[in-house]
Coordinates of C-alpha atoms and ligand atoms in Angstrom, one line a residue:
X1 CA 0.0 0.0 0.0
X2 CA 1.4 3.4 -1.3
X3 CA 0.1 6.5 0.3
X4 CA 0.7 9.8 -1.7
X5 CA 0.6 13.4 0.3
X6 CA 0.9 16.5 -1.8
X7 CA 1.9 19.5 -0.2
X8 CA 4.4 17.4 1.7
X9 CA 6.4 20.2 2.7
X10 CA 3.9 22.4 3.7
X11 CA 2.7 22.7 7.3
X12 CA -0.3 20.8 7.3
X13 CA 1.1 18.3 4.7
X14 CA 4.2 18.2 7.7
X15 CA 2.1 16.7 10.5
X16 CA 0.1 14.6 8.1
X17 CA 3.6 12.5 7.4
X18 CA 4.5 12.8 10.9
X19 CA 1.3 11.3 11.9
X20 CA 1.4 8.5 8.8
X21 CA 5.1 7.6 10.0
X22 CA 3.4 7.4 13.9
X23 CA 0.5 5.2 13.1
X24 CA 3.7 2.6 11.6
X25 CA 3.0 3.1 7.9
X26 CA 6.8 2.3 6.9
X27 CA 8.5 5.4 5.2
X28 CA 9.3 3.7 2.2
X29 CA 5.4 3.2 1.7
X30 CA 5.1 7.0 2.1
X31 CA 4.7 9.1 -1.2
X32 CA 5.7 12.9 -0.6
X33 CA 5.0 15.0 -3.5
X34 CA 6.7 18.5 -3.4
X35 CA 7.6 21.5 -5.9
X36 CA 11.4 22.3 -4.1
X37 CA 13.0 19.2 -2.8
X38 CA 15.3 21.0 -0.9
X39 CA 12.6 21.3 1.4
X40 CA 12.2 17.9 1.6
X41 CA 15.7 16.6 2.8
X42 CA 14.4 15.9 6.0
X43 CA 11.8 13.3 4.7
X44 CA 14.2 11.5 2.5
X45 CA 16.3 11.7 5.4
X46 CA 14.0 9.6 7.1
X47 CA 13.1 6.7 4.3
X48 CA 10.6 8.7 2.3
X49 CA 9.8 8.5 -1.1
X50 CA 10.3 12.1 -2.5
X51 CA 8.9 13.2 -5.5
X52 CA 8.7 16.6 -7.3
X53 CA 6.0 17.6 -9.4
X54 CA 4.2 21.3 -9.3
X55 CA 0.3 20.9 -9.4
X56 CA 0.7 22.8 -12.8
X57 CA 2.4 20.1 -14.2
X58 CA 0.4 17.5 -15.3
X59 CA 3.8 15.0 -16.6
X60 CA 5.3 15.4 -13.5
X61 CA 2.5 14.7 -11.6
X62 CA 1.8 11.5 -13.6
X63 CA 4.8 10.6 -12.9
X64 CA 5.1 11.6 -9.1
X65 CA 1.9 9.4 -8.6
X66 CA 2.7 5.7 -10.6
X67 CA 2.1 3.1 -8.0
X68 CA 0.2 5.4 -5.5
X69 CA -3.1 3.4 -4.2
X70 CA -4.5 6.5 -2.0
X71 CA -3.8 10.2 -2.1
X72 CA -4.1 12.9 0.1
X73 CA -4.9 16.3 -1.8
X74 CA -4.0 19.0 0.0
X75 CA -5.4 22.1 -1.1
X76 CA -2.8 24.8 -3.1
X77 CA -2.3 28.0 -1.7
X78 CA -2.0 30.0 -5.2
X79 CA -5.8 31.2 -4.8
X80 CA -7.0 31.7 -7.7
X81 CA -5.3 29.3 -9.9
X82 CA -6.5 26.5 -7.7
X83 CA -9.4 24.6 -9.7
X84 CA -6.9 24.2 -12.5
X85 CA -4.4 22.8 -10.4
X86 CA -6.0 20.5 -8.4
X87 CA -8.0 19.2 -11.7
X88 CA -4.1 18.9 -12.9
X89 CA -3.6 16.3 -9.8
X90 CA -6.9 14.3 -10.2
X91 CA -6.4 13.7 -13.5
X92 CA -2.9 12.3 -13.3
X93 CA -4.6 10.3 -10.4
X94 CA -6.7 8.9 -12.7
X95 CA -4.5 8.2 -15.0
X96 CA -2.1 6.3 -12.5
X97 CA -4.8 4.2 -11.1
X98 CA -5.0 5.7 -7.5
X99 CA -8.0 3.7 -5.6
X100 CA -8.8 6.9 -3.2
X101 CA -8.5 10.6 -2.6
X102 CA -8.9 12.4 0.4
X103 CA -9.1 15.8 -0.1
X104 CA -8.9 19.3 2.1
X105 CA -11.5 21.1 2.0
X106 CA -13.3 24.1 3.8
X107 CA -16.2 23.2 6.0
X108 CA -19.9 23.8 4.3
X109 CA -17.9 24.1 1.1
X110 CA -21.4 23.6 -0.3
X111 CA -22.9 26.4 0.9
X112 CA -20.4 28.2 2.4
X113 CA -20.1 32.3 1.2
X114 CA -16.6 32.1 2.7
X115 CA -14.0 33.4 -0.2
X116 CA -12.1 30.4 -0.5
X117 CA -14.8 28.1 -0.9
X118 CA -15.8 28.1 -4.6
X119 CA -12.2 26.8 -5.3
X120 CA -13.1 24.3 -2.8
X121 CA -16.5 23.3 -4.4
X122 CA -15.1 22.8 -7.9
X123 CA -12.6 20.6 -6.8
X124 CA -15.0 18.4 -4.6
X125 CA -17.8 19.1 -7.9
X126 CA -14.4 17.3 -10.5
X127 CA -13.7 14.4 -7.8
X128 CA -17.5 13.5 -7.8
X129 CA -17.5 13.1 -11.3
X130 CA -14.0 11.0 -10.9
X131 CA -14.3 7.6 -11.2
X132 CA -12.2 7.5 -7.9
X133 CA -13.7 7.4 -4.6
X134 CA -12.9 11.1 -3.1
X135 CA -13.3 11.8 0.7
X136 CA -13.9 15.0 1.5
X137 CA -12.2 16.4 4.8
X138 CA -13.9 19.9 5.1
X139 CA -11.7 21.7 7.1
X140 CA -12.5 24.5 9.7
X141 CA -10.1 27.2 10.3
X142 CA -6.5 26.6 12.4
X143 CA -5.9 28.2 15.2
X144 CA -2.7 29.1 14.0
X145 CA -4.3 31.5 12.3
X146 CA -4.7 33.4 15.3
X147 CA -1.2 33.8 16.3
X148 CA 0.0 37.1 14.3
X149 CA -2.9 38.3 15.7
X150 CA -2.5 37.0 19.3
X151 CA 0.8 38.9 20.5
X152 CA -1.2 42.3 19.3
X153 CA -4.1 41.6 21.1
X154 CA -2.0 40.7 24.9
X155 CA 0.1 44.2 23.8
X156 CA -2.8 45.9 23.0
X157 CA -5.4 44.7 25.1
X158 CA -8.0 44.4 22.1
X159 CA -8.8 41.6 19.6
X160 CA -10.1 43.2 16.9
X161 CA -12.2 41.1 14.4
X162 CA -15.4 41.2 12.2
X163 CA -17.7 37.9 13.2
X164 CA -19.7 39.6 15.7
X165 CA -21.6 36.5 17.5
X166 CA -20.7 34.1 15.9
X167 CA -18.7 30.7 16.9
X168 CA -15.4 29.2 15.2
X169 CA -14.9 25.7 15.5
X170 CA -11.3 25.8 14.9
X171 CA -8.5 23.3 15.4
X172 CA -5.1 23.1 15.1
X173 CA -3.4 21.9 12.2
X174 CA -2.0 18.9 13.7
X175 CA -5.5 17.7 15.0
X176 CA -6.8 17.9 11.4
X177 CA -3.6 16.0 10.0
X178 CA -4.2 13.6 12.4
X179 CA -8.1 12.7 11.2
X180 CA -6.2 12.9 7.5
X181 CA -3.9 10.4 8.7
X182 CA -6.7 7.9 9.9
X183 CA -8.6 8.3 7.3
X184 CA -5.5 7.3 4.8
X185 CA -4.8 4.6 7.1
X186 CA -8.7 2.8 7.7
X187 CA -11.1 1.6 5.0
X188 CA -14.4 2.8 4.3
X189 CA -13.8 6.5 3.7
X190 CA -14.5 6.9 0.3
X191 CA -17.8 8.9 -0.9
X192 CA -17.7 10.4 2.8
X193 CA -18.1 14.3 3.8
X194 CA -16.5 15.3 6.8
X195 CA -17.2 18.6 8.4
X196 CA -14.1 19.1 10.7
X197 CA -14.4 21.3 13.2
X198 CA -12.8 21.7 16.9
X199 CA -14.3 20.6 20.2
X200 CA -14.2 24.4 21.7
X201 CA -17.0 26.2 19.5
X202 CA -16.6 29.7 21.0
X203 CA -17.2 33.4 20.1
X204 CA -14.5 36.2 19.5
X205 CA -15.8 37.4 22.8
X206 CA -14.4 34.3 24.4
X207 CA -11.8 33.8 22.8
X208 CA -10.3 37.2 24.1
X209 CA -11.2 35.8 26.9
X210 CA -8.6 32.7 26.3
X211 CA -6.1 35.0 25.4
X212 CA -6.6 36.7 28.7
X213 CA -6.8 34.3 30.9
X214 CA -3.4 32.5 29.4
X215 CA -1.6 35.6 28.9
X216 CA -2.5 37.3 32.3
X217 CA -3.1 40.6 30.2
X218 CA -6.6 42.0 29.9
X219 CA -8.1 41.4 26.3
X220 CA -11.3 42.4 25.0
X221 CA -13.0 41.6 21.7
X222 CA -13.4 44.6 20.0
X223 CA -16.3 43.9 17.0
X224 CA -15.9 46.2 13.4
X225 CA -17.7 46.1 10.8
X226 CA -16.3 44.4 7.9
X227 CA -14.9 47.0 5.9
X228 CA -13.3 48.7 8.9
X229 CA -11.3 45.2 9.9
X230 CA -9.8 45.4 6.7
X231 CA -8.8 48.7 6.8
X232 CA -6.7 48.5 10.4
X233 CA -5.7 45.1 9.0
X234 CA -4.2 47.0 5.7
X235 CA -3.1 50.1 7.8
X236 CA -1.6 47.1 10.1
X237 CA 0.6 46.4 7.4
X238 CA -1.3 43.4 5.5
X239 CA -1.3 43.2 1.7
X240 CA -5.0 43.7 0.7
X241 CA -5.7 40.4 -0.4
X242 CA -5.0 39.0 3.3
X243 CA -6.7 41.9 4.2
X244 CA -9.9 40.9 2.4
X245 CA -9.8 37.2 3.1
X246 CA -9.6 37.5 6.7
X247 CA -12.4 40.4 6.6
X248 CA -14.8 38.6 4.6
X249 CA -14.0 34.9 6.6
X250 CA -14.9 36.8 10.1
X251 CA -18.3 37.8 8.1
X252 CA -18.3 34.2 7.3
X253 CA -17.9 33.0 10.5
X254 CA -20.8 35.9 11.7
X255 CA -22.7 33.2 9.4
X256 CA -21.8 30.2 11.1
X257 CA -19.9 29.1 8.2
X258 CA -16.7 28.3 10.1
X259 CA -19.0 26.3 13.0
X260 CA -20.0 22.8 13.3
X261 CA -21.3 20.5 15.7
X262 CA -20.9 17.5 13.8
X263 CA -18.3 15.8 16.0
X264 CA -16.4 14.0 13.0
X265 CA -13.1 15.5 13.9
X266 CA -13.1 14.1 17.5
X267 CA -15.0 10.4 16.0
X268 CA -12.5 9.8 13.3
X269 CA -8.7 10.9 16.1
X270 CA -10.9 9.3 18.8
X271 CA -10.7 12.2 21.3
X272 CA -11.8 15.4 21.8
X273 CA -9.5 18.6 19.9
X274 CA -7.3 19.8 21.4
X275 CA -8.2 22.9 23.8
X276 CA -8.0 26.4 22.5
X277 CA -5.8 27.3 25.5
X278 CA -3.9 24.5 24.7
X279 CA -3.1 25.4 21.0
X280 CA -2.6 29.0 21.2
X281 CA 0.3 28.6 23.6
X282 CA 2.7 28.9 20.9
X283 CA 2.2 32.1 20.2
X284 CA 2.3 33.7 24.0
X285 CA 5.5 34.2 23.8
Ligands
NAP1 N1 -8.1 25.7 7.4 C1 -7.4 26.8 7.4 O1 -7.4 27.6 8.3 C2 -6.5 27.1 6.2 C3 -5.7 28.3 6.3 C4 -4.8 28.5 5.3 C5 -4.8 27.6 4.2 N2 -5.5 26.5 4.1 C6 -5.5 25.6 3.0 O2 -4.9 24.4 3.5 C7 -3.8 24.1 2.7 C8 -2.7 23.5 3.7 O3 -2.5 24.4 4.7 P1 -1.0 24.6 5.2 O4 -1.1 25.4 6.4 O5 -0.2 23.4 5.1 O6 -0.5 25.6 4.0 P2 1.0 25.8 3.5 O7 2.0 25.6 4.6 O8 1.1 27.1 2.8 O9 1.3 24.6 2.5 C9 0.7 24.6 1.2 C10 1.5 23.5 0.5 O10 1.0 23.4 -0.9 C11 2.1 23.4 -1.7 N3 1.8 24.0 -3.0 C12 1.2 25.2 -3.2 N4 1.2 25.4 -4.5 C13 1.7 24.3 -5.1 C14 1.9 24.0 -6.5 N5 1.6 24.8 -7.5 N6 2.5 22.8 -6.8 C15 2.8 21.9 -5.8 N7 2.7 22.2 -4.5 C16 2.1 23.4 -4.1 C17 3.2 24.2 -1.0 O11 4.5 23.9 -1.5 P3 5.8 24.6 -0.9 O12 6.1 23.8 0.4 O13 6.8 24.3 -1.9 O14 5.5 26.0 -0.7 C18 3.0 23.7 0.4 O15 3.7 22.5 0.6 C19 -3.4 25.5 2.1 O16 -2.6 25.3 1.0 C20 -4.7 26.1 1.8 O17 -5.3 25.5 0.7 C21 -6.4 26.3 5.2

């Protein structure tokens, strides 16, 4: 059995082969597909199979996946050009014979008004109409996300943010690997949606709490509206297009769209997320 991860030197696709190499899938049976394989010297390092191929290059990617049975997909960062690129991967997939793709999406990605998600639909949309069984993992947000913004907050004593009410069920990247890792590693996955959010489904409000309480600092959520959080997040120094994305996901999240209650994070790593206090410790400093 061959597993394939894309995006292997990434830092999602990092803790996915950490976790693969944990659960005692042998390195050699580990697939790492990367653009720069400099990056990569410490998987080879440790037994894996490196191979480079760039999503926009359909050869290379044919050729990166021969003898992969199951794939993870994880999603490109180069917004924009991502339907083409991921189509680029499914199709070498098929043509190499892969028996099953997991892939990382965005939770709701079906009705989600979140920026990112109509890359996300197309992509699930082009591995329905695969003849490969796809599993979606519909990822919510990281709570690395958070930690630019976290050190500001403690100095500052405000979180500033757009998603009024509204509840994130965030995670941290390793707990999502982790479900990616099971799911590559146990049968019965394929045709599946999971919606993959963390066990702490709290407000802004409370998370400036969190922040507080682990930093000793007062910090307070201070709610904008959505066109103002971009603006102190450009004046802030972010190029626009961060800018916009997180501005328009906090209105997202004001929608629920980055919630979920559905529990299939903590059913398929058999435990509960790890705790927001817990994950954001990293970035305290
Ligand atoms: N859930 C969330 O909160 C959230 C937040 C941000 C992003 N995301 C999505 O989740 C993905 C994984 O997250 P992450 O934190 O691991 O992101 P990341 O660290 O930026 O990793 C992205 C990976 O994709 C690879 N990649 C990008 N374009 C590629 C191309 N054209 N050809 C081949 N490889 C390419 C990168 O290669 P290099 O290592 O060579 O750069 C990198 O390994 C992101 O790419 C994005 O789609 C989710």
């Amino acid at each position: 059995m061959t597993t394939a991860v894309t995006g292997a030197t990434g830092q999602l696709g990092a803790h996915v082969i950490a976790e693969l190499l944990w659960r005692g899938v042998a390195p050699t049976e580990i697939v790492a597909v990367v653009r720069d394989p400099d990056k990569a010297a410490d998987l080879a390092a440790q037994g894996v199979q490196v191979r480079v191929a760039d999503y926009s290059d359909p050869a290379a990617l044919r050729a990166a996946l021969a003898g992969v049975d199951k794939l993870l997909l994880i999603s490109g960062n180069d917004l924009g050009r991502r339907i083409d690129q991921h189509t680029n991967v499914i199709e070498a997939a098929e043509l190499a014979d892969v028996k099953l793709i997991a892939y990382t999406s965005v939770l709701k990605a079906d009705t989600s008004g979140l920026s990112v998600a109509p890359e996300h639909l197309a992509t699930e949309l082009r591995l329905t109409a695969s003849s490969i069984p796809a599993v979606f993992l519909r990822n919510g947000w990281y709570w690395e996300n958070y930690f630019a913004a976290i050190p500001q907050a403690i100095e500052s004593g405000k979180l500033f943010g757009a998603a009024g009410e509204g509840r994130i069920a965030a995670a941290t990247r390793a707990d999502f690997a982790a479900a990616a890792a099971v799911v590559l590693t146990t049968e019965d996955h394929g045709g599946k949606v999971y919606e993959l959010g963390g066990s702490d489904r709290i407000t802004y409000a409370e998370f400036a709490q969190v922040i507080s309480s682990a930093s000793g600092e007062p910090v307070e959520y201070q709610d904008l509206p959505e066109a103002e959080y971009a603006a102190v997040l450009s004046a802030a120094g972010l190029p626009e297009v961060f800018s916009t994305m997180l501005s328009t996901s906090d209105a997202g999240i004001a929608r629920g769209e980055l919630d979920t209650d559905s529990g299939d994070l903590q059913k398929l790593i058999g435990r509960p997320s790890t705790p927001v206090a817990d994950a954001i410790k990293p970035a305290l400093g």
